[in-house]
Coordinates of C-alpha atoms and ligand atoms in Angstrom, one line a residue:
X238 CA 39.7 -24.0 -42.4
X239 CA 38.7 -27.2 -43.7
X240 CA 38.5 -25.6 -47.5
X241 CA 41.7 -24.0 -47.5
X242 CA 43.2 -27.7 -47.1
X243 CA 40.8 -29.0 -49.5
X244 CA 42.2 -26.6 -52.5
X245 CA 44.6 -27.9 -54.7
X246 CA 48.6 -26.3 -54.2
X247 CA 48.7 -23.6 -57.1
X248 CA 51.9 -22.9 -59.1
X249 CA 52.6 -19.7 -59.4
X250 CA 52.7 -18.0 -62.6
X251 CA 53.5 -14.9 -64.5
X252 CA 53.7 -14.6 -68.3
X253 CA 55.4 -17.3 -69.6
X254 CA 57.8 -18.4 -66.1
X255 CA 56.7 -20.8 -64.0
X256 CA 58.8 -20.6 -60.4
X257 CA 60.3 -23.3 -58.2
X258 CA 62.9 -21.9 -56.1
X259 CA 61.2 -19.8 -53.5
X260 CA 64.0 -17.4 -53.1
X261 CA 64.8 -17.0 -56.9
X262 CA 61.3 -16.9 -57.1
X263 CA 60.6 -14.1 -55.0
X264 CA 63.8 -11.8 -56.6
X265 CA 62.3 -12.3 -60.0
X266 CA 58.7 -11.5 -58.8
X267 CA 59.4 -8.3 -56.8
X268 CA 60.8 -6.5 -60.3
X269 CA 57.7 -7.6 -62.5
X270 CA 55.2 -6.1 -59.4
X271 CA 57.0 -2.8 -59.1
X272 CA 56.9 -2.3 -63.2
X273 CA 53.2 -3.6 -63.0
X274 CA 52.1 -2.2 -60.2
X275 CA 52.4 1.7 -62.1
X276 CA 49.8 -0.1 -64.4
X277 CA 47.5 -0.5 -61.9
X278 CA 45.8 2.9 -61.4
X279 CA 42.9 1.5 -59.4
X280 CA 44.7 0.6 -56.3
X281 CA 47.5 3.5 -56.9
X282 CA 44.5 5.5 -56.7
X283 CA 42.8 3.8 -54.1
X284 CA 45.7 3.4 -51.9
X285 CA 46.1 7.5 -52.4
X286 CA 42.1 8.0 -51.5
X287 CA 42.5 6.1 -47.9
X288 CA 45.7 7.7 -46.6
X289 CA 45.4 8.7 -43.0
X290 CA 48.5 10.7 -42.5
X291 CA 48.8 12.1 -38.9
X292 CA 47.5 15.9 -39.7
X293 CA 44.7 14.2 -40.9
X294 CA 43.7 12.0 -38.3
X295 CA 44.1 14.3 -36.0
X296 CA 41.6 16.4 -38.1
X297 CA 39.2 13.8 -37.5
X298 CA 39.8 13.0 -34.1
X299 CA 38.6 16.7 -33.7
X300 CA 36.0 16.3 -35.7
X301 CA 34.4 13.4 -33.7
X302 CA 35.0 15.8 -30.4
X303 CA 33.4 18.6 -32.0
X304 CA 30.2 16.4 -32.8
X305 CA 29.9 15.0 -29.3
X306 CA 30.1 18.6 -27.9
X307 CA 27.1 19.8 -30.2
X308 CA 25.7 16.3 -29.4
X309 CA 25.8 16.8 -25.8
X310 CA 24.8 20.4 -26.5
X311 CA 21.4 19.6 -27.8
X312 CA 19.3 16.5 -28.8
X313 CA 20.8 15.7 -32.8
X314 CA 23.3 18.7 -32.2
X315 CA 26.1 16.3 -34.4
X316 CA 26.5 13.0 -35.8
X317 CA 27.2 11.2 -32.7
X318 CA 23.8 11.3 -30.7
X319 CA 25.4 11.6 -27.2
X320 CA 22.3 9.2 -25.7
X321 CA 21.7 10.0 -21.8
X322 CA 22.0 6.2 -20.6
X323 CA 20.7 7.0 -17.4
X324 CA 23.6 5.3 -15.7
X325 CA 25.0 7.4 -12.8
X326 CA 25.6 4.6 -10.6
X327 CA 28.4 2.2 -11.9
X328 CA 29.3 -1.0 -10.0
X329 CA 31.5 -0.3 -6.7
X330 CA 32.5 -3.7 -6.1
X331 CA 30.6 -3.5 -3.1
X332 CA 27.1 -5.4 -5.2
X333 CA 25.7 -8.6 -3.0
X334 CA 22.7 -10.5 -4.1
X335 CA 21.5 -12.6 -7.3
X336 CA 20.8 -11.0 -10.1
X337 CA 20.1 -11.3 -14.0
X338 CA 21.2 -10.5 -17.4
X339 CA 19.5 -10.8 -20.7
X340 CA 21.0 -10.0 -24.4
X341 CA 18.9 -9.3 -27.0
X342 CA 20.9 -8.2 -30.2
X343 CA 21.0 -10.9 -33.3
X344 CA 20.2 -14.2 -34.0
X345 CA 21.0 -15.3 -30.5
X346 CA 20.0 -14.2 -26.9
X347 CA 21.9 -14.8 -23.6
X348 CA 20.7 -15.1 -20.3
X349 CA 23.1 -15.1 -17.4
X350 CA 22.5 -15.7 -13.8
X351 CA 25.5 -13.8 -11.2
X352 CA 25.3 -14.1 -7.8
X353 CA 27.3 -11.6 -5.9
X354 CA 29.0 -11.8 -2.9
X355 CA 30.2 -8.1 -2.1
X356 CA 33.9 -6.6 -2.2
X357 CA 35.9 -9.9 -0.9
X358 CA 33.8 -12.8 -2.8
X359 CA 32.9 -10.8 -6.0
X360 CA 31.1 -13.0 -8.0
X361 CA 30.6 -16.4 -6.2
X362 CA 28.7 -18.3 -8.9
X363 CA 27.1 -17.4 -12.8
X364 CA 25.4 -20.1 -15.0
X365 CA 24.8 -18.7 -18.7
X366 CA 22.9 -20.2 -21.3
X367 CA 22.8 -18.9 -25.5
X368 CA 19.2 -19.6 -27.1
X369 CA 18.4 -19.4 -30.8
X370 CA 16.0 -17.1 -31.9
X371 CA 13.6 -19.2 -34.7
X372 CA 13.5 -16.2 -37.8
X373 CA 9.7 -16.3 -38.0
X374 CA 10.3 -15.2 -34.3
X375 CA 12.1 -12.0 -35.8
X376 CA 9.5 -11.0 -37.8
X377 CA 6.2 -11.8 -36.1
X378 CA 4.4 -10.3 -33.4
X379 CA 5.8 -8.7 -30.0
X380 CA 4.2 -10.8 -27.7
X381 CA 5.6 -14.0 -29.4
X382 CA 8.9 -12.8 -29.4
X383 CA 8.7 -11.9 -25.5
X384 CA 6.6 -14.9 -25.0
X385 CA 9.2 -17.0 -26.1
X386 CA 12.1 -15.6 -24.4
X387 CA 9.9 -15.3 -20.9
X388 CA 9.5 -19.2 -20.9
X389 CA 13.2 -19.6 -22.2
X390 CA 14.1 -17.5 -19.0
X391 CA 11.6 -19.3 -16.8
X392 CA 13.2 -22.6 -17.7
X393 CA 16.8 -21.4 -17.3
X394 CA 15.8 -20.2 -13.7
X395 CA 13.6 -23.1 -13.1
X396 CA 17.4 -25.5 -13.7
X397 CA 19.3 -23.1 -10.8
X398 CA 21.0 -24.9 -8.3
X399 CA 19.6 -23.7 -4.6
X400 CA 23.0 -23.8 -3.1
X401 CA 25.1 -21.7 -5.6
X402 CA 22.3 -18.8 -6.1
X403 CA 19.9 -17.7 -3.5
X404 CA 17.1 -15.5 -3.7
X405 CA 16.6 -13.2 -0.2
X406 CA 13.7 -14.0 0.8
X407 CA 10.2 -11.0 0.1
X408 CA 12.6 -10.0 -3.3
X409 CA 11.5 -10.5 -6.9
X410 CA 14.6 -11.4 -8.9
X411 CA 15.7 -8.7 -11.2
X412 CA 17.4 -8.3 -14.3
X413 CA 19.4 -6.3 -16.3
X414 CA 18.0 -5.8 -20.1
X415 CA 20.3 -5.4 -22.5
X416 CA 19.2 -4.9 -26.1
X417 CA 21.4 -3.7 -28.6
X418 CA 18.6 -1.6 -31.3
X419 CA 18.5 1.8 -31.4
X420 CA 16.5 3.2 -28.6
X421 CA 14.8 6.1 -27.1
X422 CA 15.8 5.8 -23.3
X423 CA 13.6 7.5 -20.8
X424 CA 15.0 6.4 -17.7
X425 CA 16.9 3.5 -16.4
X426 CA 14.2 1.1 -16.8
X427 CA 12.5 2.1 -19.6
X428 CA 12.5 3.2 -23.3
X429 CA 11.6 3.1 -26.3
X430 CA 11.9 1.3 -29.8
X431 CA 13.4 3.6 -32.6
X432 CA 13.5 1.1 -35.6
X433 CA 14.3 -2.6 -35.7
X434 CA 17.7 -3.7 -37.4
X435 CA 19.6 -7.1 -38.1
X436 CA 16.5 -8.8 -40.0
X437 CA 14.8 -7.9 -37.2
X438 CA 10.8 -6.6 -37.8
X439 CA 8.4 -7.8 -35.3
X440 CA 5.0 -6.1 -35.9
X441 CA 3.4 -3.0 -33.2
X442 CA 6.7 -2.6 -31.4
X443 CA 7.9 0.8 -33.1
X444 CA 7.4 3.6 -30.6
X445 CA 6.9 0.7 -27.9
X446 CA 8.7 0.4 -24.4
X447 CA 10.8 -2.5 -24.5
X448 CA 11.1 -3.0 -20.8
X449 CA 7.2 -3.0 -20.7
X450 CA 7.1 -5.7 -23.4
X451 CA 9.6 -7.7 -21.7
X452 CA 8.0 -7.4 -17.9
X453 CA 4.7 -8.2 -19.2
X454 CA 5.7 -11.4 -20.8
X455 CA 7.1 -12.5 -17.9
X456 CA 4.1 -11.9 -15.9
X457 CA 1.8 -13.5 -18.0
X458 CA 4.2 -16.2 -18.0
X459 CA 4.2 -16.5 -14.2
X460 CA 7.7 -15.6 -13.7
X461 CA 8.8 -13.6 -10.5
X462 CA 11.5 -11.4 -12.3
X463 CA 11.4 -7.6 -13.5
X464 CA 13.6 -5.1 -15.5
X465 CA 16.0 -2.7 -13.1
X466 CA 18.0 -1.6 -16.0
X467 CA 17.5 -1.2 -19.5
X468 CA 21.5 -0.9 -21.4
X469 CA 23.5 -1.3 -24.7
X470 CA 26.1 -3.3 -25.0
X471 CA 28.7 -0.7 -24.8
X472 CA 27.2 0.4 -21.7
X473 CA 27.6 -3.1 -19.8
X474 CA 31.1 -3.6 -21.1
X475 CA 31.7 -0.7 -19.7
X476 CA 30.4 -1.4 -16.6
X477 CA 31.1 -5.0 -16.2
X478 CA 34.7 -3.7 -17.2
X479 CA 35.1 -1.5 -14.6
X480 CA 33.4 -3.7 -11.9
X481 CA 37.4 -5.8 -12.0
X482 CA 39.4 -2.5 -12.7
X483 CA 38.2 1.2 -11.8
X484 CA 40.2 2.8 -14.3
X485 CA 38.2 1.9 -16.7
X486 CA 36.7 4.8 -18.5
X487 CA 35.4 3.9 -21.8
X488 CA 33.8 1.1 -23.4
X489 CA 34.2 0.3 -27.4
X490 CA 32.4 -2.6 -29.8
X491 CA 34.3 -3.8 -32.6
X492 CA 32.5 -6.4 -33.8
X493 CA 29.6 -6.6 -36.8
X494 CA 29.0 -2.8 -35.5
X495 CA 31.1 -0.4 -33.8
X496 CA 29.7 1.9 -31.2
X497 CA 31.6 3.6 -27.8
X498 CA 30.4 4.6 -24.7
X499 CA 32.4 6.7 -22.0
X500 CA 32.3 8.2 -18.5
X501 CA 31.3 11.8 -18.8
X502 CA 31.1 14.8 -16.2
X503 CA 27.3 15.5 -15.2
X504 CA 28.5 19.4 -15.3
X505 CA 29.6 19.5 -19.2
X506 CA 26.0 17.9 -20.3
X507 CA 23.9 21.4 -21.0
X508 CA 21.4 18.8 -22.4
X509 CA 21.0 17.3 -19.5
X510 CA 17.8 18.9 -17.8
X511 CA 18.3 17.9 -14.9
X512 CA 18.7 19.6 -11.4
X513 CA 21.8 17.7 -9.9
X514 CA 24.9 18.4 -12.2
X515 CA 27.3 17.0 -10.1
X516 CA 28.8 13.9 -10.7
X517 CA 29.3 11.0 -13.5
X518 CA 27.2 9.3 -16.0
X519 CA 27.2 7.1 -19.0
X520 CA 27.5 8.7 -22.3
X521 CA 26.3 6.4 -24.9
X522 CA 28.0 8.0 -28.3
X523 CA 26.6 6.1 -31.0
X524 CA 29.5 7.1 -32.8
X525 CA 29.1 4.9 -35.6
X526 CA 27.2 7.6 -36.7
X527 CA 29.6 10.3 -37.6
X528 CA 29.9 10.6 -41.1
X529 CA 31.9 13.9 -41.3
X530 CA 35.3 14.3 -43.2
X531 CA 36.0 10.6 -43.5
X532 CA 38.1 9.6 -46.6
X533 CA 35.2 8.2 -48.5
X534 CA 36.4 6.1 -52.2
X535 CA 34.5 5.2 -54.9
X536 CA 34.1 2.1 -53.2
X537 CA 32.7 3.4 -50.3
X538 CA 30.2 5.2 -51.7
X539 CA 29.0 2.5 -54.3
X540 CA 28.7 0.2 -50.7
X541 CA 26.9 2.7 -49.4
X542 CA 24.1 3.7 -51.9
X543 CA 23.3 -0.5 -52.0
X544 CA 22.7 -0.4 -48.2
X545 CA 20.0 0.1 -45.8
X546 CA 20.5 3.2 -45.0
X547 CA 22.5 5.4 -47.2
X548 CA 23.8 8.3 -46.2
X549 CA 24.0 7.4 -43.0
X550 CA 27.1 5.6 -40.1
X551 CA 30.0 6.2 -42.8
X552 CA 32.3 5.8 -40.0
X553 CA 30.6 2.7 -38.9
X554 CA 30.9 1.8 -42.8
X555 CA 34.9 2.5 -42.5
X556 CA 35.8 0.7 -39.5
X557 CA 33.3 -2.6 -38.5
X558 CA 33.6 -5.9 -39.3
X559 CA 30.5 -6.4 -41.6
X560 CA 31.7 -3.7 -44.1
X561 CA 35.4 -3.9 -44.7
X562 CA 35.7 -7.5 -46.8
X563 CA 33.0 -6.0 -48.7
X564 CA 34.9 -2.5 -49.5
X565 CA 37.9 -4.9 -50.5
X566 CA 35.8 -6.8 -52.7
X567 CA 34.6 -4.1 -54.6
X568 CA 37.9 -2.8 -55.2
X569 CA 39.3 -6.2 -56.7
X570 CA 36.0 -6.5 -59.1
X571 CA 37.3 -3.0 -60.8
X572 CA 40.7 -4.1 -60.5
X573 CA 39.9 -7.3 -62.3
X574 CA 37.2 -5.1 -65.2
X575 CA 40.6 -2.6 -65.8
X576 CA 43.3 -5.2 -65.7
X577 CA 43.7 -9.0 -65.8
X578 CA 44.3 -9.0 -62.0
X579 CA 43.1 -13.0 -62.0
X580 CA 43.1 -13.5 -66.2
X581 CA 41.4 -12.6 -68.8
X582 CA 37.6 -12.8 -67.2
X583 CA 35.9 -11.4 -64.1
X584 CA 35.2 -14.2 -61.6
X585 CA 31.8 -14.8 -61.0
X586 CA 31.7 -15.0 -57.2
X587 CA 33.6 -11.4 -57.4
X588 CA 30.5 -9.8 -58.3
X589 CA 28.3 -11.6 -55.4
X590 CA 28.1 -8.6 -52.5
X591 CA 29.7 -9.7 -49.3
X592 CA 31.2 -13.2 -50.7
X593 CA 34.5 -11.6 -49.1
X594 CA 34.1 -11.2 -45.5
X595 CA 36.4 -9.7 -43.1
X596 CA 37.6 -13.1 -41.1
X597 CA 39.1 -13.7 -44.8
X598 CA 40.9 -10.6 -45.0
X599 CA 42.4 -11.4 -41.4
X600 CA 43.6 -15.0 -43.1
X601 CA 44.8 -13.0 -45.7
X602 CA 46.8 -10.6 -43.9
X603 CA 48.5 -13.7 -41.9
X604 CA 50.3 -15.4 -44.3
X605 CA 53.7 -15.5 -43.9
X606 CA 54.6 -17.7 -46.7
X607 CA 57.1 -16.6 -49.4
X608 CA 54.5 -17.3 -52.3
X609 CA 51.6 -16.5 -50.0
X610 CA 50.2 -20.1 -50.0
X611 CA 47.1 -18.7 -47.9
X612 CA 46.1 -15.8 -49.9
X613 CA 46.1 -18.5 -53.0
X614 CA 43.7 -20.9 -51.0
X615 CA 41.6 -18.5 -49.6
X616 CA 41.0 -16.7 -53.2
X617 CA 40.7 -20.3 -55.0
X618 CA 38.1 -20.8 -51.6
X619 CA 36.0 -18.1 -51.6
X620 CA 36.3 -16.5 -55.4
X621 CA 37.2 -19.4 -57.4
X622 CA 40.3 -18.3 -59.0
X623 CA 43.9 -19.6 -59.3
X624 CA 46.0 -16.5 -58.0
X625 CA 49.2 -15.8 -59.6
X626 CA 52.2 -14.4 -57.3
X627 CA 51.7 -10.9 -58.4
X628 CA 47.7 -10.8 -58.3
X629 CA 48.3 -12.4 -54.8
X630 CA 50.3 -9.3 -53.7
X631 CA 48.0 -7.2 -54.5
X632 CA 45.3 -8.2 -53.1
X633 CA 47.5 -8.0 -50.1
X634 CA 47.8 -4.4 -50.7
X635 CA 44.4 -3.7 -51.2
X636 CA 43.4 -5.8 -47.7
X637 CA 46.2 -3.6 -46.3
X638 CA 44.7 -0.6 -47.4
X639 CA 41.2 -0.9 -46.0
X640 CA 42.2 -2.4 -42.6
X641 CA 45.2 0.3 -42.2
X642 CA 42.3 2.8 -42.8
X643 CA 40.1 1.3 -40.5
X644 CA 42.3 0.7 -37.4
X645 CA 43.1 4.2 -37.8
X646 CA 40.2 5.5 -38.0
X647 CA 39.2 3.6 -34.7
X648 CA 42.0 4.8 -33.2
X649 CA 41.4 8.9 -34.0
X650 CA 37.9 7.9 -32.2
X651 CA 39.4 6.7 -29.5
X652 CA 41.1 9.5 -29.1
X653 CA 38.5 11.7 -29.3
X654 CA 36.7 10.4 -26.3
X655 CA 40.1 10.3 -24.3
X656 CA 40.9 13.5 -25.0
X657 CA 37.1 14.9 -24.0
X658 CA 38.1 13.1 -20.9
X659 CA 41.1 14.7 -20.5
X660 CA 40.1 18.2 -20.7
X661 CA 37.4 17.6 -18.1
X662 CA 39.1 15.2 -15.7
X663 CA 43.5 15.9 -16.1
X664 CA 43.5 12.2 -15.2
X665 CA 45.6 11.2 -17.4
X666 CA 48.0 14.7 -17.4
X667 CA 48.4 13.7 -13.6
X668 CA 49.5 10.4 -14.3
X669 CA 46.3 7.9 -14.0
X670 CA 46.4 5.1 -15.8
X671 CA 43.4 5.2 -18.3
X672 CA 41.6 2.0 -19.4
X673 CA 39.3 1.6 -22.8
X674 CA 37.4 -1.8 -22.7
X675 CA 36.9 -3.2 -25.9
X676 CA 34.9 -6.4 -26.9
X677 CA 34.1 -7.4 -30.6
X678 CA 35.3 -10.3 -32.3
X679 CA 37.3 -7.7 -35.0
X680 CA 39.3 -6.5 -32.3
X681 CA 39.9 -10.0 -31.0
X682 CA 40.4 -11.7 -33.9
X683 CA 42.5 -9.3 -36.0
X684 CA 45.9 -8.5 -35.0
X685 CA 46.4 -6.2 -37.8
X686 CA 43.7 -4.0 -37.1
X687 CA 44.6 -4.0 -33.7
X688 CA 48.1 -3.1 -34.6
X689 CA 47.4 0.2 -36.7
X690 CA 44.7 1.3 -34.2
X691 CA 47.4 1.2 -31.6
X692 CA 49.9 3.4 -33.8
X693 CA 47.2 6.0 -34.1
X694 CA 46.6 6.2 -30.6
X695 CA 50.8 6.4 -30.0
X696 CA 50.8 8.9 -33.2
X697 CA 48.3 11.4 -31.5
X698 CA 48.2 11.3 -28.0
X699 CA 52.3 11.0 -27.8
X700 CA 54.4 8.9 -26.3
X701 CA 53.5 9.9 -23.0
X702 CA 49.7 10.3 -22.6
X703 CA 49.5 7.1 -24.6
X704 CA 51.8 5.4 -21.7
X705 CA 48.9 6.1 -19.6
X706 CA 46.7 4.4 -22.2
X707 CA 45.7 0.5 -21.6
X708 CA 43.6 -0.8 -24.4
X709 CA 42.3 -4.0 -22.7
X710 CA 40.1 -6.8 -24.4
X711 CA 37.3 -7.5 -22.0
X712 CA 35.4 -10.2 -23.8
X713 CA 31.7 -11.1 -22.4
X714 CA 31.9 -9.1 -19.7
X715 CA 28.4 -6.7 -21.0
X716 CA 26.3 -9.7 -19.2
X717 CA 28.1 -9.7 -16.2
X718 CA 27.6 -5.3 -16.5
X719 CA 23.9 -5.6 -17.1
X720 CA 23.6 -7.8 -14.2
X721 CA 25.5 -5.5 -11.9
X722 CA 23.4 -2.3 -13.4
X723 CA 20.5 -4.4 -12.1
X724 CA 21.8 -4.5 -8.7
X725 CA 23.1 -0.8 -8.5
X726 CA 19.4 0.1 -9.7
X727 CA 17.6 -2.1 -7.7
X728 CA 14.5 -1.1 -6.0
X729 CA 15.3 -3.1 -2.8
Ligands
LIG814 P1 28.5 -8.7 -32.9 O1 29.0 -7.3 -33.0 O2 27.3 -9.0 -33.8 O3 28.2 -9.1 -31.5 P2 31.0 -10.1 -33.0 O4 31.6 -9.3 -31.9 O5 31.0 -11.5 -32.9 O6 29.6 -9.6 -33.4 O7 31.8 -9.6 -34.3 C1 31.5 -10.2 -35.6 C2 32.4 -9.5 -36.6 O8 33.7 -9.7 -36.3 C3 32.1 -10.1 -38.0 O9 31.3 -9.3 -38.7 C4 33.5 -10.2 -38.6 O10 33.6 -9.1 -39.5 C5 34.5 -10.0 -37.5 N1 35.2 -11.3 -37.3 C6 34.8 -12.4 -36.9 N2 35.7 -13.4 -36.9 C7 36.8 -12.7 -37.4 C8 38.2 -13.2 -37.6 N3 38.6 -14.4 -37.4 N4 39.0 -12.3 -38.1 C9 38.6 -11.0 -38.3 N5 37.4 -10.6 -38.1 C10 36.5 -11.4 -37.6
LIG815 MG1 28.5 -8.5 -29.6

């Protein structure tokens, strides 16, 4: 915020006029962009390459139901791995006791303390507390990492107030786990690493369980707490969702990553091996990973071969936060080698990957101002160049483009899972109101995105199974889930 004040007011300019009158200004301006913009090919071409007309998104809305089918089928059946999360029991309000959540996921952890007071009191008290994980931390050994976060939690509990949480006496306190790296689960309360990711790479953990990691640090570091329930993020939102509204029947991330996870019918599972089919359970998607039919660019596929793992989550690519300023940029650095989008030369910052983020596109897409005052601060912020009116717009249109894509895209997922719902449940056919919890600070923070995912939804559900739709932010609320899981899976 600070730097867009700092940057000095730019006139704008094109050929030899320079504009004063706003209105006069803006007459003048819209006839040289719509002879100029025909000599822009790039975006023409780009903007033709991301259309998501409704025939199509439906196509891919059945797409992403015909992978969780074969996912659900059998193990890697489709893109979308269909993880068994183990969580049949969801929160009934009913939950009394104290109990624990922990967030392992990026740079930061989270530990929260919720004491429950059953169906009248709901939650009576939490205390929660962010720690920074030092980066020689994230790439050392297991049992520093868990070392570090068993004293951090030992010290959090150590500072509880006795009269807002109480223990019951002959229990050890338990805790719900939630760490957000791809993992093997093998029950509720245990599984295993796949791979590290986010800078993450602490040695011997590969292959690893993480509850037994975690459990073991904390005995060693004499604390009187164990793991009931191992989750993903997706999986607490879900669950702490539901815990304040029982209509809630999917959970979705938007944030750096995207991933969905939904309430599924134990009878449709044929992977499921085991003897009780009756019943719900958590489907964990990992949805991100469906990279079937999408309209991939140029762009996109450049993006993709420079990351760390090509090939692979082109829908994550298409729709989360860390990718789409980055798609954008990559389209205004060919715009800029083919035409003189910002002058003559190629600015230098344009060719660093992921200067543009997507919290820049979002101040982009904002400005309301006739000579769009913002865009020129943000691109004299971030890329070092003095904008004219025209270049302005179009990097309007080529924001547009990639977030109009994206929320789209989102949306024909969403729809996918509610419409899997629908065939096995009729909830919504007989009138139930349907909830989708979402949490992700690109959801929250872009009302743009927001926007065109919600006119995807309208566009192919229809008018009236969309009425049954609520898409409702629940921000935070995975700690207050993990907890909960820990109490519907306790052992007391
Ligand atoms: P995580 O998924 O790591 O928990 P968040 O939910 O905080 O992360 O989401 C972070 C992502 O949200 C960032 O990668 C960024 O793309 C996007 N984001 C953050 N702030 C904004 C904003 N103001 N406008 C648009 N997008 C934002
Ligand atoms: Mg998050």
């Amino acid at each position: 915020m600070s730097l867009m004040f700092a940057s000095p007011v730019v006139t704008p300019t094109v050929g030899a006029f320079t504009f004063s009158s706003r209105r006069s200004n803006y007459i003048v301006m819209s006839a040289v962009r719509s002879n100029s913009t025909s000599l822009c090919p790039v975006l023409t071409k780009f903007q033709k390459d991301c259309a998501t007309p409704t025939p199509y998104l439906r196509e891919v809305a059945n797409a992403i139901a015909d992978d969780m089918r074969a996912g659900l089928a059998v193990e890697g059946g489709g893109d979308l791995d269909m993880i068994l999360s183990y969580v049949d029991a969801l929160p009934s309000g009913n939950e009394e006791g104290l109990f624990y959540a922990l967030d392992l996921g990026g740079t930061n952890f989270r530990v929260r303390s919720v004491q429950l007071g059953g169906e009248k009191e709901r939650v009576v008290a939490t205390e929660s507390e962010q720690i920074s994980i030092p980066h020689k931390l994230m790439i050392g050994t297991s049992e520093e990492l868990f070392g570090f976060i068993a004293t951090k939690l030992a010290s959090f509990v150590a500072k509880e107030k006795p009269g807002r949480f109480r223990l019951e006496q002959g229990k050890e306190r338990e805790l719900g786990f939630t760490f957000s790296f791809p993992v093997k689960q093998t029950s509720i309360d245990s599984g295993t690493l796949i791979k590290w990711t986010k800078g993450f790479n602490v040695s011997g953990m590969e292959g690893k369980n993480v509850v037994a990691c975690l459990n073991e640090a904390m005995a060693v570091h004499g604390l009187d707490m164990r793991v009931s329930a191992l989750v993903n993020d997706g999986v607490g939102t879900l669950a702490g969702a539901k815990y304040w509204d029982e209509d809630v029947m999917v959970g979705v991330i938007l944030g750096t990553g995207t991933n969905a996870c939904y309430v599924e019918q134990k009878r449709v599972i044929p992977k499921l091996q085991s003897k009780s089919s009756s019943g719900t359970t958590i489907i964990n998607t990992e949805w991100g990973g469906f990279s079937k039919i999408l309209p991939r660019t140029i762009f996109d596929r450049e993006m993709d071969e420079k990351s760390l793992n090509p090939g692979e989550h082109l829908y994550e690519k298409m729709i989360s936060g860390m990718y789409l300023g980055e798609i954008v940029r990559r389209v205004l650095l060919q715009m800029c080698e083919t035409t003189d989008l910002f002058g003559p030369f190629v600015p230098v910052k344009l060719s660093t990957p992921f200067a543009l983020r997507t919290e820049h596109l979002c101040k982009i897409q904002e400005d309301k101002t006739d000579d769009l005052q913002i865009v020129g601060s943000v691109l004299y912020d971030i890329l070092e160049v003095e904008a004219s009116l025209e270049a302005r717009r179009r990097v309007v249109e080529v924001c547009d483009t990639v977030i109009k894509r994206g929320g789209r895209l989102a949306g024909a997922g969403i729809v996918a899972l509610l419409q899997k719902i629908e065939k096995d449940t009729k909830r919504m056919g007989s009138g139930k109101r349907t909830v989708v919890a979402m949490d992700g600070a690109l959801y929250e923070k872009y009302p743009q995105y927001r926007e065109y995912m919600q006119d995807a939804l309208v566009e192919l559900l229809g008018h009236k199974l969309a009425s049954y739709v609520a898409i409702k932010h629940t921000k935070d609320v995975s700690g207050l889930g993990a907890a909960l899981l820990a109490a519907t899976n306790s052992i007391y």
